[in-house]
Amino acid sequence: MKAIVVTDQAAGAAGMKLVDRPEPQAAINDVVVQVHASSITGDEISWPSTWTDRLGRDRNPSIPGHELAGVVTALGYGTTGLSVGQRVFGLTDWHRDGTLAEYVAVEARNLAPLPGDVDFTVGAALVMPGLTAWQGLFEHGRLRAGQSVLVHGAAGIVGSMAAQLAREAGAYVIGTGRTASRQTALDFGAQEFVDLDNDILEDVGGVDLVFDVLGGDIVKRSAGMIRTGGTLVTITGPTEARPVGGLTIDFVVVPDRAQLSEIVQRLREGRLRTNIGVVSTLDDAVLAFNPAKRVKGKTIIRVRP
Ligand SMILES: NC(=O)c1ccc[n+]([C@@H]2O[C@H](COP(=O)([O-])OP(=O)(O)OC[C@H]3O[C@@H](n4cnc5c(N)ncnc54)[C@H](OP(=O)(O)O)[C@@H]3O)[C@@H](O)[C@H]2O)c1
């Protein structure tokens, strides 16, 4: 099968190559999926899971990309809950070969059925931002209707999903970003916008939750904007920042079938939309992910036309 591999951690996405690889086999409780659309997450090539298995053994060259929409072509020993020919979407194991390939083996429980009226491109674009935003807001952030949330990078891939889901859940949403992102963040559901290039972040005060996608100095300063006992959630790794009397949670997104079903249902009802920047082919994926060619929004690789 055709697949993209990475071989050089320092080169990141710029070191991707299109190669021939053997088709994967379904292990116990796995399915094999013929990938129709897939993508990668911003920094995943720098994550240790791209380079080793769970025992720390080298798996270079590995196939990156862990988001997919496609069709089940084979079941592993004992696999239940999905069937051959079924349309699915979901998130694959970080430590196994990924989805920038014609086929991928993945645990069935990592996938949800993709309704027939949702295009594969859209399905693939929902997975990572949808699950990350859902888990950050509702599981870790325990956001409820009537509360306020500040979403950093609200025009970005994860942030635009978080802004929509939070608004839809009845929260008051303050988005942040660069000056040029104001209108996009408002269009995705932010009710106020803090321009991090010009406004003073500290002027915002007393929010119940901060959802951070930026890290660094911004996440440190954000703890002070949270009411006593509130929560800081970040997806950019560990931080010392703590709201007074409250919690800080940094997390990596996990697969979740029930959450995927909730998310795709909102899309079908017009309550949610994707933030897709570019759709490319597997043959052109190396070019599409070249950092020098970066476009805003999710880059989706349409593996099958
Ligand atoms: N832990 C997890 O499970 C998990 C899951 C998904 C993603 N992530 C990580 O989360 C981060 C965000 O991912 P993403 O896909 O949402 O990226 P993205 O689409 O680039 O979103 C980031 C947003 O923040 C803006 N931004 C960046 N730096 C800024 C700054 N200094 N001041 C103001 N605005 C700034 C960007 O604007 P511009 O477009 O103008 O730069 C963009 O709108 C990445 O580091 C990614 O690896 C982690």
Coordinates of C-alpha atoms and ligand atoms in Angstrom, one line a residue:
M1 CA 0.0 0.0 0.0
K2 CA 1.0 3.6 -0.3
A3 CA 1.9 5.3 2.9
I4 CA 3.6 8.4 4.3
V5 CA 6.5 7.8 6.7
V6 CA 8.6 10.0 8.9
T7 CA 12.2 9.1 9.5
D8 CA 13.8 12.1 11.1
Q9 CA 12.5 13.7 14.3
A10 CA 14.5 16.9 13.8
A11 CA 13.1 17.4 10.3
G12 CA 9.4 16.9 11.5
A13 CA 6.8 17.1 8.8
A14 CA 9.5 18.4 6.4
G15 CA 11.1 14.9 6.5
M16 CA 8.0 13.0 5.3
K17 CA 8.3 10.5 2.5
L18 CA 5.8 8.6 0.3
V19 CA 6.7 4.9 0.3
D20 CA 5.3 1.4 -0.3
R21 CA 4.5 -0.5 2.9
P22 CA 2.9 -3.9 3.6
E23 CA -0.8 -3.7 4.4
P24 CA -1.5 -4.0 8.2
Q25 CA -3.1 -7.1 9.7
A26 CA -6.0 -6.9 12.2
A27 CA -4.9 -8.1 15.7
I28 CA -7.3 -9.2 18.4
N29 CA -10.3 -6.8 18.7
D30 CA -8.9 -4.7 15.8
V31 CA -10.4 -3.8 12.5
V32 CA -8.5 -2.9 9.3
V33 CA -9.9 0.3 7.8
Q34 CA -9.5 1.4 4.2
V35 CA -8.6 5.1 4.8
H36 CA -10.7 7.6 2.8
A37 CA -9.6 10.7 4.6
S38 CA -7.0 11.4 7.3
S39 CA -4.9 14.0 9.0
I40 CA -2.1 14.7 11.5
T41 CA -2.1 16.8 14.7
G42 CA 0.2 19.8 14.8
D43 CA 3.0 18.6 17.0
E44 CA 2.6 14.8 16.9
I45 CA 5.8 14.2 15.0
S46 CA 7.7 15.5 18.0
W47 CA 5.8 13.3 20.5
P48 CA 7.7 10.2 21.8
S49 CA 4.8 7.9 20.6
T50 CA 5.8 8.7 16.9
W51 CA 9.2 7.1 17.5
T52 CA 8.7 4.2 19.9
D53 CA 6.1 1.5 20.8
R54 CA 4.7 1.3 24.3
L55 CA 7.8 -0.7 25.5
G56 CA 10.1 2.1 24.2
R57 CA 11.3 0.1 21.2
D58 CA 12.2 2.0 18.1
R59 CA 9.5 2.0 15.4
N60 CA 11.2 4.4 12.9
P61 CA 10.2 4.8 10.1
S62 CA 6.6 5.2 11.4
I63 CA 3.4 6.2 9.6
P64 CA 2.1 9.4 11.2
G65 CA -1.5 10.6 11.4
H66 CA -4.0 9.3 13.9
E67 CA -7.3 10.8 12.7
L68 CA -9.3 9.0 10.0
A69 CA -12.6 8.4 8.3
G70 CA -12.9 5.3 6.1
V71 CA -14.5 1.8 5.6
V72 CA -13.9 -1.4 7.6
T73 CA -12.4 -4.1 5.4
A74 CA -11.4 -6.8 7.9
L75 CA -12.1 -7.8 11.5
G76 CA -9.5 -9.2 13.9
Y77 CA -10.0 -12.3 16.1
G78 CA -12.9 -11.7 18.4
T79 CA -13.8 -8.2 17.2
T80 CA -17.4 -7.1 17.7
G81 CA -19.4 -4.0 17.3
L82 CA -18.3 -3.1 13.8
S83 CA -18.7 -4.9 10.5
V84 CA -17.0 -5.2 7.2
G85 CA -18.2 -2.5 4.8
Q86 CA -19.2 -0.1 7.7
R87 CA -18.3 3.6 7.4
V88 CA -16.3 4.7 10.5
F89 CA -14.3 7.5 11.9
G90 CA -12.0 7.9 14.9
L91 CA -8.7 8.3 16.5
T92 CA -6.0 5.6 16.3
D93 CA -3.3 4.6 18.9
W94 CA -0.5 7.1 19.0
H95 CA 2.1 4.2 19.4
R96 CA 1.0 2.3 16.3
D97 CA 1.4 3.1 12.6
G98 CA -1.2 5.7 11.7
T99 CA -3.6 6.9 9.0
L100 CA -1.5 8.6 6.3
A101 CA -1.8 5.3 4.4
E102 CA -4.3 3.4 2.3
Y103 CA -5.0 1.0 5.2
V104 CA -4.6 1.1 9.0
A105 CA -5.2 -1.5 11.8
V106 CA -7.0 0.0 14.8
E107 CA -8.8 -1.2 17.8
A108 CA -12.5 -1.3 17.0
R109 CA -13.4 0.6 20.3
N110 CA -11.4 3.6 19.0
L111 CA -13.9 4.1 16.2
A112 CA -17.5 5.2 15.8
P113 CA -20.0 4.7 13.0
L114 CA -19.8 7.6 10.4
P115 CA -23.4 8.4 9.3
G116 CA -24.0 8.0 5.5
D117 CA -24.8 11.7 5.0
V118 CA -21.4 12.8 6.4
D119 CA -18.6 13.1 3.9
F120 CA -15.3 11.3 4.8
T121 CA -13.4 14.6 4.6
V122 CA -15.7 16.2 7.1
G123 CA -15.6 13.1 9.4
A124 CA -11.8 13.0 9.5
A125 CA -11.8 16.8 10.3
L126 CA -14.1 16.3 13.3
V127 CA -12.1 13.7 15.1
M128 CA -9.1 15.4 16.8
P129 CA -10.5 18.9 17.4
G130 CA -13.9 17.4 18.3
L131 CA -12.6 15.0 20.9
T132 CA -10.0 17.3 22.3
A133 CA -12.5 20.2 22.7
W134 CA -15.1 17.9 24.2
Q135 CA -12.8 16.3 26.7
G136 CA -11.2 19.6 27.7
L137 CA -14.5 21.5 28.2
F138 CA -16.8 18.9 29.6
E139 CA -14.7 16.1 31.1
H140 CA -11.7 17.9 32.5
G141 CA -13.2 21.4 32.6
R142 CA -16.6 20.3 33.9
L143 CA -18.2 23.3 32.0
R144 CA -21.9 23.9 32.6
A145 CA -24.5 26.1 31.1
G146 CA -24.3 29.6 32.5
Q147 CA -20.5 29.4 33.2
S148 CA -17.9 31.5 31.4
V149 CA -14.9 30.0 29.4
L150 CA -12.0 31.7 27.8
V151 CA -10.8 29.8 24.8
H152 CA -7.3 30.6 23.6
G153 CA -6.7 30.4 19.8
A154 CA -10.4 30.4 19.2
A155 CA -10.0 30.7 15.4
G156 CA -7.6 27.7 15.3
I157 CA -8.4 24.1 14.7
V158 CA -9.1 23.0 18.3
G159 CA -10.1 26.4 19.6
S160 CA -12.8 26.9 17.0
M161 CA -14.3 23.6 18.0
A162 CA -14.1 24.4 21.7
A163 CA -15.7 27.8 21.1
Q164 CA -18.6 26.2 19.2
L165 CA -19.2 23.4 21.7
A166 CA -19.0 25.7 24.7
R167 CA -21.4 28.2 23.2
E168 CA -23.8 25.4 22.2
A169 CA -23.7 24.1 25.8
G170 CA -24.9 27.5 27.1
A171 CA -21.6 28.9 28.3
Y172 CA -20.4 32.5 27.8
V173 CA -17.4 32.3 25.4
I174 CA -14.5 34.7 25.3
G175 CA -12.1 33.9 22.5
T176 CA -8.5 35.0 22.1
G177 CA -6.1 35.1 19.2
R178 CA -4.1 37.4 16.9
T179 CA -5.6 40.6 15.6
A180 CA -6.5 39.1 12.2
S181 CA -8.4 36.2 13.9
R182 CA -11.1 38.3 15.5
Q183 CA -13.9 37.8 13.0
T184 CA -13.2 34.1 12.6
A185 CA -13.3 33.5 16.3
L186 CA -16.6 35.5 16.6
D187 CA -18.0 33.4 13.6
F188 CA -17.2 30.2 15.5
G189 CA -19.2 31.3 18.5
A190 CA -17.0 33.6 20.7
Q191 CA -19.1 36.4 22.2
E192 CA -16.1 38.5 23.0
F193 CA -12.6 38.5 21.6
V194 CA -9.3 39.4 23.3
D195 CA -6.7 40.4 20.7
L196 CA -3.5 39.0 22.2
D197 CA -1.4 41.4 20.0
N198 CA -3.0 44.5 21.4
D199 CA -5.4 43.9 24.3
I200 CA -4.4 43.3 27.9
L201 CA -5.3 39.7 28.8
E202 CA -5.4 40.5 32.5
D203 CA -8.4 42.8 31.9
V204 CA -10.4 39.6 31.6
G205 CA -11.2 38.4 35.0
G206 CA -13.2 35.8 37.0
V207 CA -13.9 33.2 34.3
D208 CA -14.9 29.7 35.4
L209 CA -12.6 27.9 32.9
V210 CA -9.6 28.7 30.6
F211 CA -9.1 26.3 27.7
D212 CA -5.5 26.7 26.6
V213 CA -4.0 25.7 23.2
L214 CA -1.0 28.1 23.3
G215 CA 1.1 27.3 26.4
G216 CA 4.2 29.3 27.3
D217 CA 3.7 32.7 28.9
I218 CA 0.0 32.8 27.9
V219 CA -0.9 29.8 30.0
K220 CA 1.0 31.2 32.9
R221 CA -0.8 34.5 32.8
S222 CA -4.1 32.8 32.3
A223 CA -4.3 31.3 35.7
G224 CA -4.8 34.7 37.2
M225 CA -7.9 35.3 35.1
I226 CA -9.8 32.4 36.6
R227 CA -12.2 32.8 39.6
T228 CA -11.2 31.1 42.9
G229 CA -11.9 27.4 42.6
G230 CA -12.0 27.5 38.7
T231 CA -10.2 25.3 36.3
L232 CA -7.3 25.7 33.8
V233 CA -7.2 23.1 31.1
T234 CA -4.3 22.9 28.6
I235 CA -3.4 20.7 25.7
T236 CA 0.2 22.0 25.4
G237 CA 1.8 19.9 28.2
P238 CA 2.6 20.4 31.9
T239 CA 2.5 23.8 33.4
E240 CA 3.1 25.3 36.9
A241 CA 0.2 27.7 36.4
R242 CA -2.6 27.1 39.0
P243 CA -5.8 29.1 39.6
V244 CA -6.3 30.0 43.2
G245 CA -8.1 27.2 45.0
G246 CA -8.6 25.5 41.6
L247 CA -7.3 22.8 39.3
T248 CA -4.9 22.7 36.4
I249 CA -5.3 19.8 34.0
D250 CA -3.0 19.0 31.1
F251 CA -4.1 16.1 29.0
V252 CA -3.7 14.2 25.7
V253 CA -6.9 13.4 23.9
V254 CA -8.2 9.8 24.0
P255 CA -10.5 7.9 21.6
D256 CA -14.1 7.8 22.6
R257 CA -16.9 6.3 20.6
A258 CA -19.8 7.9 22.5
Q259 CA -18.3 11.4 22.3
L260 CA -17.7 11.0 18.5
S261 CA -21.3 10.1 18.1
E262 CA -22.4 13.2 20.1
I263 CA -20.1 15.4 18.0
V264 CA -21.2 14.1 14.6
Q265 CA -24.8 14.4 15.6
R266 CA -24.3 18.1 16.3
L267 CA -22.7 18.5 12.9
R268 CA -25.6 16.8 11.2
E269 CA -28.0 19.1 13.0
G270 CA -26.1 22.2 11.8
R271 CA -25.0 23.0 15.3
L272 CA -21.3 22.5 14.6
R273 CA -19.0 23.0 11.6
T274 CA -15.4 21.9 10.8
N275 CA -12.5 24.2 10.2
I276 CA -10.9 22.7 7.1
G277 CA -8.1 24.7 5.4
V278 CA -6.9 22.5 2.6
V279 CA -7.8 19.1 1.1
S280 CA -5.0 17.3 -0.6
T281 CA -4.2 13.8 -1.9
L282 CA -1.8 11.2 -0.4
D283 CA 0.5 11.8 -3.4
D284 CA 0.7 15.4 -2.5
A285 CA 0.6 15.0 1.3
V286 CA 4.3 15.7 1.8
L287 CA 3.9 19.1 0.2
A288 CA 0.6 19.8 2.0
F289 CA 2.2 19.3 5.4
N290 CA 5.4 21.2 4.6
P291 CA 5.5 23.8 7.4
A292 CA 6.6 26.4 4.9
K293 CA 3.2 26.0 3.1
R294 CA 1.1 26.1 6.3
V295 CA -2.4 27.4 5.8
K296 CA -4.9 28.1 8.6
G297 CA -7.4 25.3 9.4
K298 CA -7.1 21.5 9.2
T299 CA -5.3 19.9 6.3
I300 CA -7.1 16.8 5.3
I301 CA -5.6 14.1 3.1
R302 CA -8.2 12.6 0.9
V303 CA -6.5 9.2 0.6
R304 CA -9.3 7.8 -1.8
P305 CA -10.8 10.2 -4.2
Ligands
LIG1 N1 -2.9 17.4 24.0 C1 -3.7 17.1 23.0 O1 -4.4 16.1 23.0 C2 -3.7 17.9 21.7 C3 -4.7 17.7 20.8 C4 -4.7 18.5 19.6 C5 -3.8 19.5 19.5 N2 -2.8 19.7 20.4 C6 -1.8 20.8 20.3 O2 -2.6 22.0 20.5 C7 -2.0 23.1 19.8 C8 -3.0 23.8 19.0 O3 -3.4 22.9 17.9 P1 -4.4 23.4 16.8 O4 -4.5 22.3 15.9 O5 -5.6 24.0 17.3 O6 -3.5 24.6 16.1 P2 -3.9 25.9 15.3 O7 -5.0 25.6 14.4 O8 -2.6 26.5 14.8 O9 -4.5 26.8 16.4 C9 -3.7 27.7 17.2 C10 -4.5 29.1 17.2 O10 -3.8 30.0 18.0 C11 -3.3 31.1 17.3 N3 -2.1 31.5 17.9 C12 -0.9 30.8 17.9 N4 0.1 31.5 18.6 C13 -0.5 32.6 19.0 C14 0.0 33.7 19.7 N5 1.2 33.8 20.1 N6 -0.9 34.7 20.0 C15 -2.2 34.7 19.5 N7 -2.7 33.7 18.8 C16 -1.9 32.6 18.6 C17 -3.2 30.6 15.9 O11 -3.2 31.7 15.0 P3 -2.4 31.6 13.6 O12 -3.1 30.6 12.8 O13 -2.5 33.0 13.1 O14 -1.0 31.3 14.0 C18 -4.4 29.7 15.8 O15 -5.6 30.5 15.5 C19 -0.8 22.4 19.1 O16 0.4 22.6 19.8 C20 -1.2 21.0 19.0 O17 -0.1 20.1 18.8 C21 -2.8 18.9 21.6

